[in-house]
Coordinates of C-alpha atoms in Angstrom, one line a residue:
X19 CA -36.0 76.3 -7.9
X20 CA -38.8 77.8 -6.1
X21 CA -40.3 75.7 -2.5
X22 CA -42.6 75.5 -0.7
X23 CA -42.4 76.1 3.0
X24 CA -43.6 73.0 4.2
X25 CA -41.8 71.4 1.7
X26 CA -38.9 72.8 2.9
X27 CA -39.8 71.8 6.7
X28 CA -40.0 68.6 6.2
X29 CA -36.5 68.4 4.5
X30 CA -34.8 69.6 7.4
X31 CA -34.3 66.4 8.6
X32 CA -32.3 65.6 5.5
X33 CA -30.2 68.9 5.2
X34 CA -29.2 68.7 8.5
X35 CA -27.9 65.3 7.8
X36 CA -26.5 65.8 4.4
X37 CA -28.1 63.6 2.7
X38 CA -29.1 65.9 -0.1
X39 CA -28.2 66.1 -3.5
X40 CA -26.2 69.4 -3.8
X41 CA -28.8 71.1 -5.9
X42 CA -31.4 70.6 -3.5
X43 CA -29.5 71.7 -0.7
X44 CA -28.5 75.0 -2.9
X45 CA -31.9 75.2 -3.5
X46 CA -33.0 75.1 0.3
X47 CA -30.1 77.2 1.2
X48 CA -31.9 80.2 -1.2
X49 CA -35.2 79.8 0.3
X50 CA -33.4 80.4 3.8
X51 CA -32.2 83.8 2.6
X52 CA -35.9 84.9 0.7
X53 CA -38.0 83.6 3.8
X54 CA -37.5 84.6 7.2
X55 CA -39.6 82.2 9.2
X56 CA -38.0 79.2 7.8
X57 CA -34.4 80.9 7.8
X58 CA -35.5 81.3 11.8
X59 CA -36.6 77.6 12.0
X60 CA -33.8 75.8 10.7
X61 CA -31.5 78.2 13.2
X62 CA -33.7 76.9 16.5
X63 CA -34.4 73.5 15.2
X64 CA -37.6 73.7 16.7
X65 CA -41.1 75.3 16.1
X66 CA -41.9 73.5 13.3
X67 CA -45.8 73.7 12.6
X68 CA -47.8 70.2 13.0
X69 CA -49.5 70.6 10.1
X70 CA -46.4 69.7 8.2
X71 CA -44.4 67.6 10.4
X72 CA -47.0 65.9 11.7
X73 CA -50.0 65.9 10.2
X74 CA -51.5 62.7 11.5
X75 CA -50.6 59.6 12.5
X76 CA -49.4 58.6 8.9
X77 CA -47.0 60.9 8.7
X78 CA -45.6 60.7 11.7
X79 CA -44.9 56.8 10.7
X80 CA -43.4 58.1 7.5
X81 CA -41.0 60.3 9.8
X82 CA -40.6 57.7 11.9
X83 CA -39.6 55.4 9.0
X84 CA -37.4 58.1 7.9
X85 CA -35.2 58.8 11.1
X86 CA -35.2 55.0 10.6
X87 CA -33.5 55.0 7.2
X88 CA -31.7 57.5 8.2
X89 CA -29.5 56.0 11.1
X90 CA -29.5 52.2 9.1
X91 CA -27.9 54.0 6.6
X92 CA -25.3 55.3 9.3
X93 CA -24.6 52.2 11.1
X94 CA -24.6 50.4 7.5
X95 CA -21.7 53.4 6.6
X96 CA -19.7 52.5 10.1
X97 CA -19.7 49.1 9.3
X98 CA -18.4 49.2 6.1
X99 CA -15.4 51.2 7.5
X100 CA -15.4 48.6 10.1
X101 CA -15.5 45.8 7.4
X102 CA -12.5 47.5 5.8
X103 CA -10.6 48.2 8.3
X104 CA -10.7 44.5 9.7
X105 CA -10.3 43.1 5.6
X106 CA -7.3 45.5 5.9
X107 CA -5.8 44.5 9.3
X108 CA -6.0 40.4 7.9
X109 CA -4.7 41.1 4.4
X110 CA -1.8 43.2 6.3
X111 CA -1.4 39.9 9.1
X112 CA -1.7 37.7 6.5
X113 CA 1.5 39.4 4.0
X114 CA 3.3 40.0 7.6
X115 CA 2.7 36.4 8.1
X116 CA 3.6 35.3 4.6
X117 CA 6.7 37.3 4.8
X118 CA 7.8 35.9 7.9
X119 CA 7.3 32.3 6.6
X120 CA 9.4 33.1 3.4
X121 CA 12.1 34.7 5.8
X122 CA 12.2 31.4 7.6
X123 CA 12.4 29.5 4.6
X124 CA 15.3 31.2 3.4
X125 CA 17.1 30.9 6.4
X126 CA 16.3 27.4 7.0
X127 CA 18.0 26.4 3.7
X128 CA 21.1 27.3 5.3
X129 CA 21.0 23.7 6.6
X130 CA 19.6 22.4 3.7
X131 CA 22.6 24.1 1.5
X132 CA 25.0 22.3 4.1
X133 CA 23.9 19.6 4.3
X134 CA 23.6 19.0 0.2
X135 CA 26.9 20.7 0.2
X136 CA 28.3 18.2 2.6
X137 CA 26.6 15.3 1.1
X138 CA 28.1 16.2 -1.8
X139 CA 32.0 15.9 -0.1
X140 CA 31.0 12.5 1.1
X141 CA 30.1 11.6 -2.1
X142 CA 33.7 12.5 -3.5
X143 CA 35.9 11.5 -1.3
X144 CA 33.3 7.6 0.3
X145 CA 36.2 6.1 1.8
X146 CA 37.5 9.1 3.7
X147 CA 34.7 10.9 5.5
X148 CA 32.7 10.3 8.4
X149 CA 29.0 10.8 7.0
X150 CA 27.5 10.6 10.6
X151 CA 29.6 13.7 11.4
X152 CA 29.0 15.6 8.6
X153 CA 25.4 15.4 8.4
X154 CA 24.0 15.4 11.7
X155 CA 24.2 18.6 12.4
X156 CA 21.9 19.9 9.6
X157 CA 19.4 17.6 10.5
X158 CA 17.5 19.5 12.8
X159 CA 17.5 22.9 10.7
X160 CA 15.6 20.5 7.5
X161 CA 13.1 19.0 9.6
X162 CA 12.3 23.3 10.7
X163 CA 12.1 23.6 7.0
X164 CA 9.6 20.9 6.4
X165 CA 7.6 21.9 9.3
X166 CA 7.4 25.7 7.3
X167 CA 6.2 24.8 4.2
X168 CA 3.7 26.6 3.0
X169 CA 0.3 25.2 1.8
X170 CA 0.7 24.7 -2.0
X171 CA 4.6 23.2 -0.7
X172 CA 2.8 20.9 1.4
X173 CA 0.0 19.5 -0.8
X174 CA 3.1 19.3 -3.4
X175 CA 4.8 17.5 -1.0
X176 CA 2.5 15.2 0.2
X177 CA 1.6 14.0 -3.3
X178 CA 5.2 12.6 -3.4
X179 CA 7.1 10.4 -1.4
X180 CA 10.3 12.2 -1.2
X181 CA 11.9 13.2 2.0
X182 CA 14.1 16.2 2.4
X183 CA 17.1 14.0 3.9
X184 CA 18.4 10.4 3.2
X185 CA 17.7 7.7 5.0
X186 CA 20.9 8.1 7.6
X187 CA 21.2 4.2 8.4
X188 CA 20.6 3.1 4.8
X189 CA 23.0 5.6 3.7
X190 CA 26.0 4.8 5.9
X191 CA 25.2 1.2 6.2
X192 CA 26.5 1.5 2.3
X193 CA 29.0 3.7 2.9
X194 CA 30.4 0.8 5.5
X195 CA 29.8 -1.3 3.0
X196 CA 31.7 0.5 0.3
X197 CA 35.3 0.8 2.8
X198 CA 35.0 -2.7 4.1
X199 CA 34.8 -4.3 0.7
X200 CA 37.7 -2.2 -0.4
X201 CA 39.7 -2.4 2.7
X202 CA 39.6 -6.4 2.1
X203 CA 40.3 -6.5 -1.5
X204 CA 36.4 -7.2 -2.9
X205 CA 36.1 -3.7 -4.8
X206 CA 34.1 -4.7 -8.1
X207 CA 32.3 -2.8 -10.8
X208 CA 29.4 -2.5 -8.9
X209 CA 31.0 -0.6 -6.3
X210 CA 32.9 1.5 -8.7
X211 CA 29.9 2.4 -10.3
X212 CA 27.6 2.7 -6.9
X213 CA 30.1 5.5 -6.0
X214 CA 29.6 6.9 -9.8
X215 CA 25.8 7.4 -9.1
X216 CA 26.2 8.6 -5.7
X217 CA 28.7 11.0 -7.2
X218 CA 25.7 12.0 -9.8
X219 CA 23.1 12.7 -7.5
X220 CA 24.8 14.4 -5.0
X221 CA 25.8 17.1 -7.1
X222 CA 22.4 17.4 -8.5
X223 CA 21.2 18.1 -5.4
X224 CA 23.7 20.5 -4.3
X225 CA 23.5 22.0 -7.9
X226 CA 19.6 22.6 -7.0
X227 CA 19.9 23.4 -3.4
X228 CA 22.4 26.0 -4.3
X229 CA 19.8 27.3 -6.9
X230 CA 16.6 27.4 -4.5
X231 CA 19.6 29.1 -2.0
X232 CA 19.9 31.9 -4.5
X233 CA 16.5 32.6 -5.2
X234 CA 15.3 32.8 -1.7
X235 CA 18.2 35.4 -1.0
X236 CA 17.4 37.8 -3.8
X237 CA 15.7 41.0 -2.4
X238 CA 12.4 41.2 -2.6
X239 CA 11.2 39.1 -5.3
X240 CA 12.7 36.3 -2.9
X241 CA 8.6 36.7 -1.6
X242 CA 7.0 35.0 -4.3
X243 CA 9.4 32.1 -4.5
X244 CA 8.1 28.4 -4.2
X245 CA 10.2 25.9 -2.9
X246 CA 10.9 23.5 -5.8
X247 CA 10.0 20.2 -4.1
X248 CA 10.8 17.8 -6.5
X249 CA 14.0 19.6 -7.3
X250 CA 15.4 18.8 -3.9
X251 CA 13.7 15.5 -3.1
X252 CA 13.8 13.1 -6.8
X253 CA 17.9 13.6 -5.8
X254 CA 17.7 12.5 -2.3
X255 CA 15.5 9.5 -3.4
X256 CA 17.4 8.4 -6.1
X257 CA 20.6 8.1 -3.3
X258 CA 17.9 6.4 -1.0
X259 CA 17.2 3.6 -4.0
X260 CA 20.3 3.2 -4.9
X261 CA 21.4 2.8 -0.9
X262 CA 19.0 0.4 -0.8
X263 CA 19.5 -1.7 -3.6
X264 CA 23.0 -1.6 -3.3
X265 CA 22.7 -3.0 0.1
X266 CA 20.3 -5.1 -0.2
X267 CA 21.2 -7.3 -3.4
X268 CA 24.8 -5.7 -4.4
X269 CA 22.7 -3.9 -7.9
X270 CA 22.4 -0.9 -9.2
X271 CA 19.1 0.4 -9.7
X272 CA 19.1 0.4 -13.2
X273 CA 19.5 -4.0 -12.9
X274 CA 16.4 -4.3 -10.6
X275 CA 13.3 -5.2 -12.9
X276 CA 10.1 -5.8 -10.8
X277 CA 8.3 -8.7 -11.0
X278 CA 5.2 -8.3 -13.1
X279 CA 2.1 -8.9 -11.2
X280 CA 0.5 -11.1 -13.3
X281 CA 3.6 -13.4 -11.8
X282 CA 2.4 -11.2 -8.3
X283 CA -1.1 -12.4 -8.3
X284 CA -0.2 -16.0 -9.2
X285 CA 2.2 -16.1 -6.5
X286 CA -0.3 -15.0 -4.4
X287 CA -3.3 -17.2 -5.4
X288 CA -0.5 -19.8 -5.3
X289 CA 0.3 -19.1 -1.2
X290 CA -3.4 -19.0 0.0
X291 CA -5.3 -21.5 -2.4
X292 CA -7.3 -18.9 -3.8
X293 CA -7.6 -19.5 -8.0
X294 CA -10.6 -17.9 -8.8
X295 CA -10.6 -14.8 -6.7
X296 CA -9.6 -11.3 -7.9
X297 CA -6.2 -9.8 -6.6
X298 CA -6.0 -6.2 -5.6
X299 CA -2.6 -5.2 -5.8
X300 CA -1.2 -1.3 -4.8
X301 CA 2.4 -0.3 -4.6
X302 CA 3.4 0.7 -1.3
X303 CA 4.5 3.8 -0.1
X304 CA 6.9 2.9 2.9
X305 CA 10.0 3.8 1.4
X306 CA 10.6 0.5 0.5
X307 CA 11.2 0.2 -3.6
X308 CA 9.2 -3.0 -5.3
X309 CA 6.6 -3.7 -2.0
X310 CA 3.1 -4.1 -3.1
X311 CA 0.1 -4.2 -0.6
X312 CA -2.4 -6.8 -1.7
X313 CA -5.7 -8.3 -0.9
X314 CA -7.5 -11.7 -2.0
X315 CA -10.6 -12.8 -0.5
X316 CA -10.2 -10.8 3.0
X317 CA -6.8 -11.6 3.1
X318 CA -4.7 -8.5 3.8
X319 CA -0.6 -8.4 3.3
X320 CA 2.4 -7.3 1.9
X321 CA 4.8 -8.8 -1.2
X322 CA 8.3 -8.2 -1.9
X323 CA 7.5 -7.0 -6.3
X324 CA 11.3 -8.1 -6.8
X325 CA 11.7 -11.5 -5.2
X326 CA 7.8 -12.4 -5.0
X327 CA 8.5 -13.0 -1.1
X328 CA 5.2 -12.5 0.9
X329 CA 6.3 -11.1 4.2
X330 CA 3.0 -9.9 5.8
X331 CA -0.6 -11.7 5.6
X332 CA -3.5 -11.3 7.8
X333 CA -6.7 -12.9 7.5
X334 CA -9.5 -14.8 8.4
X335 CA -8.1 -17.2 6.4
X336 CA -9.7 -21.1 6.9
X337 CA -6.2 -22.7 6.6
X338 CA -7.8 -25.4 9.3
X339 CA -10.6 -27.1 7.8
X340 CA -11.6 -28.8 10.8
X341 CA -10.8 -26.3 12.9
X342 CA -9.4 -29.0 14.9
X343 CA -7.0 -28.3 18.2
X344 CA -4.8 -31.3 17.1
X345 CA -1.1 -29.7 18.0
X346 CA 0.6 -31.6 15.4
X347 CA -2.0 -31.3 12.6
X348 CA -2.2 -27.3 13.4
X349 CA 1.7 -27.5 13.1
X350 CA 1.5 -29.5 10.1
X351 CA -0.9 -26.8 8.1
X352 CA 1.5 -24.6 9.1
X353 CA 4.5 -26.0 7.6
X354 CA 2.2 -26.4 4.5
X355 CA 1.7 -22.5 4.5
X356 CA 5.1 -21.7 4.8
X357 CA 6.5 -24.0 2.2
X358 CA 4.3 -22.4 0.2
X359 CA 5.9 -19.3 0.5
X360 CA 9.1 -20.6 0.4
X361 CA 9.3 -23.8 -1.8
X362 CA 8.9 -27.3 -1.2
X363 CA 13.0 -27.6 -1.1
X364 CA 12.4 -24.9 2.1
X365 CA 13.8 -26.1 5.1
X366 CA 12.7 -24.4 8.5
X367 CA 12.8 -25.1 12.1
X368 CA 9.5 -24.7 13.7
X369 CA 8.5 -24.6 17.4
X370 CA 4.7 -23.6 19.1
X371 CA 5.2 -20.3 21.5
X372 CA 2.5 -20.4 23.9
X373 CA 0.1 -17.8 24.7
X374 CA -1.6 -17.5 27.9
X375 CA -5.1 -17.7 28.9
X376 CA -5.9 -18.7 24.9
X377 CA -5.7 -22.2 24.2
X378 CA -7.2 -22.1 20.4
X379 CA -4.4 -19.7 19.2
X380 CA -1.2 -21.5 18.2
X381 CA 1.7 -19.4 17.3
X382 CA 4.6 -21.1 15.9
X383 CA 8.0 -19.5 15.5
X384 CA 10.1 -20.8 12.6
X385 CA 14.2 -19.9 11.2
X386 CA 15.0 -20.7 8.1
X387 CA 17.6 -23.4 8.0
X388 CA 20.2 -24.8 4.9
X389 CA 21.5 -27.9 6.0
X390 CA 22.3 -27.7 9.6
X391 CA 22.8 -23.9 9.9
X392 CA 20.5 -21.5 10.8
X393 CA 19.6 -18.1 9.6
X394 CA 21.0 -15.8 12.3
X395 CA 19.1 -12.6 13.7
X396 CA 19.7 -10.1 16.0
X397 CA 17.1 -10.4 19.3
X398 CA 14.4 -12.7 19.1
X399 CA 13.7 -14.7 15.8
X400 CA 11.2 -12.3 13.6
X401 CA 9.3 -14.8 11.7
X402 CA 5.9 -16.0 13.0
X403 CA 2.7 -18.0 12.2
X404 CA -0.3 -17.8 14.1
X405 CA -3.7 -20.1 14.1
X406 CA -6.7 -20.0 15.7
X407 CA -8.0 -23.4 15.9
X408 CA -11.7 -22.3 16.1
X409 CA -11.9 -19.6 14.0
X410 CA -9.8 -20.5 11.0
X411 CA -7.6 -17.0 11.5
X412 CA -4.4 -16.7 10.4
X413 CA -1.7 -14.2 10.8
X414 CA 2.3 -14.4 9.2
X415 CA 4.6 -12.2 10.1
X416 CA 8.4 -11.8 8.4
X417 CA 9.4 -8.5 8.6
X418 CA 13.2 -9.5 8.1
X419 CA 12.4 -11.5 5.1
X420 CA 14.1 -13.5 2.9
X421 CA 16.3 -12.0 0.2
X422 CA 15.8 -15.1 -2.1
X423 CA 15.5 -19.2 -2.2
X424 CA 18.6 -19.5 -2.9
X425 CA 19.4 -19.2 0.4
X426 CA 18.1 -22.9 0.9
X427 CA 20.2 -24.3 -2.4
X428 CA 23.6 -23.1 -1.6
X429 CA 25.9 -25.4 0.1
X430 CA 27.9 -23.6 3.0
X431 CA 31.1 -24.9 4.4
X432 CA 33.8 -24.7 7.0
X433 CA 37.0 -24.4 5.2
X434 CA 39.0 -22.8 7.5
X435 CA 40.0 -24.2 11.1
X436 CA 39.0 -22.9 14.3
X437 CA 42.4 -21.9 15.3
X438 CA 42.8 -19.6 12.2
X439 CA 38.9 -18.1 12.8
X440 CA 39.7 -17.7 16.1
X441 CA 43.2 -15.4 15.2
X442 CA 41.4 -13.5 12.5
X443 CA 38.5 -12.0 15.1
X444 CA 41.4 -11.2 17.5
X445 CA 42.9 -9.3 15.3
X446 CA 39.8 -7.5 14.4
X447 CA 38.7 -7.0 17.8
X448 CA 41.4 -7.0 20.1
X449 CA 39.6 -9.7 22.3
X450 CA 40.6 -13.1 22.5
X451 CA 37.5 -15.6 22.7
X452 CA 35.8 -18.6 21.6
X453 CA 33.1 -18.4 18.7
X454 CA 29.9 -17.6 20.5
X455 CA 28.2 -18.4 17.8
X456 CA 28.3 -20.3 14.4
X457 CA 25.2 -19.8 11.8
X458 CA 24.0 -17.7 8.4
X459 CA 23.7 -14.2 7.9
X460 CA 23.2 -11.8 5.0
X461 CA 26.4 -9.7 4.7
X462 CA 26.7 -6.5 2.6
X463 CA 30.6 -7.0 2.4
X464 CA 30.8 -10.9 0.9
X465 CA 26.7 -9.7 -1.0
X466 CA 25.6 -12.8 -0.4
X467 CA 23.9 -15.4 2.6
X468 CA 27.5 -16.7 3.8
X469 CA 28.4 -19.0 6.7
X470 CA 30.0 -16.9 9.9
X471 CA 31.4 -17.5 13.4
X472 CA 31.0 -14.7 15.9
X473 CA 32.1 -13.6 18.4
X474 CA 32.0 -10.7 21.0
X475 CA 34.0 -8.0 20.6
X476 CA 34.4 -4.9 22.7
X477 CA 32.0 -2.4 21.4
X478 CA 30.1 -4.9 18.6
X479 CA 30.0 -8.5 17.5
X480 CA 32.4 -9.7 15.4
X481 CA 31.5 -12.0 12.3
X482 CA 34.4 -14.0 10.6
X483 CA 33.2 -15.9 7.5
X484 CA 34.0 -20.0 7.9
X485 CA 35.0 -20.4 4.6
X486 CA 37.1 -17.2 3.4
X487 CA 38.4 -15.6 6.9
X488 CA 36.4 -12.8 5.6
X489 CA 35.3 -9.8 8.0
X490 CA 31.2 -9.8 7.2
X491 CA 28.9 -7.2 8.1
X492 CA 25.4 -8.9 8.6
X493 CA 22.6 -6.9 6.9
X494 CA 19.3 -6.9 9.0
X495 CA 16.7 -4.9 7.0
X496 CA 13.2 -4.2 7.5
X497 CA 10.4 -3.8 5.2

């Protein structure tokens, strides 16, 4: 390829920064060796004739633009490398950082694995082992674990409400219940089969966990595992509903049928006066089976989908038409509300707690009573009403509610004598003492609302039924 020596001038620029396509450069390169002059130019880098480098001021722009292009197109070049580099470095951090968080994982399900594994021993041997003792210490090591999920482990995880351990109190409040019904000759089939399911689950969980163990201690493809949520948790729930239920009514899961809520919303229209209005009803996620949040007409609460018991309501309600500051017509209303709730064959003792410095808000406490006895808590009594007087606003409260109404039918008596009450909590307590005490409880040992003496022992109160001399465990649950 012959050039031209101007031609060739005004490519130094371009040679010098290799930006030419090879056969141009080899083309330049053999007009170096023919001519002399430019050969002599393009060894100096300087002399170049005006005429051709700068021939006016147009062409000097054009240069100008060139040099221009020329070093874009090297800081465009460095940053690119830079670009790389940094994508590199993050992908790198981010594997490093992945890795790390699988590593954890995988030793984190050390305490998972024994705790499942010792959940699963329980579960064999109920009226041997102390649960308290053999669970404890893996606590700790499964909250680390749910703190180290990964993103897709935690959106899976937060869709659900499964936990990663059973509730502790719920589960050794059954486990209680289980030896002291047993120890006093109550053991039915319920129990029998109670310890059949527990049996179930727990080896389905330790099955699993033992499972997830392996996977995540396999070498490298250990790296690309995903913890299987609902693998571990559907298990531990299952324990946690039957737990519950078996405290709570003496049933199995499998005999609990929710109310259907058609019979919810009339309950609830029933309660509030409200026939017309639409009911929004949601199943709560509390960890409470069968509660359904609901709202009618601005009137926010909580209802128990098994028993139809509304424990929670708050409202703007207009339960006082007058909005009148009449105690006993206030206190009246009230009654009318809770009897609602209750039945009209509810029996309650009510009395006004007074609030300072508000003189329109009444708030009256109330225990359920059954002939003279009255429902026993521990602490201050947890059921509530509260008007305002101007307003028309109402707030209930029961968040130790009532199992069922038959609490108010069932006749409770005092079979045994005093002396013989009196010998049976000494024996249990190794105190000697008068009944502090005489009222109704729930107990998970008799499964039913029975009538109690109590007294104070050492480390606890003691609870001796009135009728059977029975040693009852009262059952104080919230929802």
């Amino acid at each position: 390829m012959k050039l031209d020596c101007s031609l060739v001038e005004d490519l130094y620029p371009l040679y010098q920064e290799n930006e030419l396509k090879p056969e141009n450069r080899r083309a330049v390169e053999e007009h170096l060796k023919e001519c002399n002059r430019c050969h002599e130019l393009y060894q100096k880098g300087s002399g170049f004739s005006e005429v051709s480098l700068f021939p006016d001021e147009k062409e000097e722009k054009v240069s100008k633009e060139l040099d221009d292009r020329i070093r874009l197109n090297f800081r465009l070049r460095r940053m690119k490398v830079i670009a790389v580099l940094l994508a590199a470095i993050i992908i790198v951090t981010g594997i490093n950082r992945y890795a790390a968080n699988r590593e954890q994982v995988a030793t984190l399900l050390n305490g998972m694995y024994s705790y499942s594994r010792s959940l699963n021993e329980i579960a064999d041997r109920p009226y041997e082992t102390n649960s308290e003792l053999y669970l404890s210490d893996s606590i700790d090591d499964i909250i680390d674990l749910d703190n180290e999920l990964n993103w897709l482990e935690r959106n899976l995880f937060n869709n659900t409400s499964y936990n990663f351990f059973v509730d502790t109190e719920v589960f050794n409040e059954m486990l209680t219940s289980l030896k002291e019904r047993k120890s006093q000759g109550l053991q039915d089939e319920t129990d029998v089969m109670a310890i059949e399911l527990l049996q179930k689950h727990s080896k389905a969980l330790f099955q699993h966990v033992q499972s997830e163990y392996d996977s995540f201690h396999h070498g490298y493809s250990s790296y690309l595992e995903i913890l299987d949520i609902d693998g571990i948790g559907e298990p531990i729930n299952k324990i946690e509903e039957l737990a519950y239920f078996y405290n709570t009514y003496h049933k199995l899961p499998s005999e609990m049928k929710l109310l259907s809520e058609k019979d919810l919303e009339k309950k609830i229209r029933t309660v509030f006066n409200i026939e017309e209005e639409k009911v929004e009803l949601e199943k709560s996620h509390n960890n409470v089976p069968g509660v359904y949040r609901f709202e009618i007409n601005g009137i926010h609460g909580e209802i128990n989908g098994y028993s139809g018991m509304i424990f929670d309501a708050d409202s703007s309600l207009r339960l006082n038409d007058k909005k009148t500051k009449d105690k006993k017509e206030v206190m009246e209303k009230a009654k009318q509300f809770v009897e609602k709730i209750y039945g009209n064959n509810a029996h309650f003792e009510m009395w006004q707690e007074n609030i300072g410095g508000q003189p329109s808000i009444y708030r009256f406490r109330f225990v359920p009573l059954a002939g003279e006895y009255r429902l026993l808590f521990l602490g201050s009594e947890p059921y509530y009403l509260q008007l305002d007087a101007e307003t028309g606003d109402s707030m209930f409260l029961a968040h130790r509610p009532m199992l069922t109404k038959e609490f108010f039918a069932k006749k409770y008596k005092e079979v045994l004598s005093t002396e013989s009450i009196e010998s049976k909590a000494e024996q249990v307590s190794g105190v000697k003492g008068k009944s502090v005490e005489k009222g109704i409880i729930y107990s998970t040992v008799s499964a039913d609302y029975v009538l109690v003496h109590v007294f104070e022992g050492e480390d606890s109160f003691v609870y001796i039924n009135a009728e059977t001399g029975i040693v009852e465990r009262p059952y104080f649950f919230n929802y």
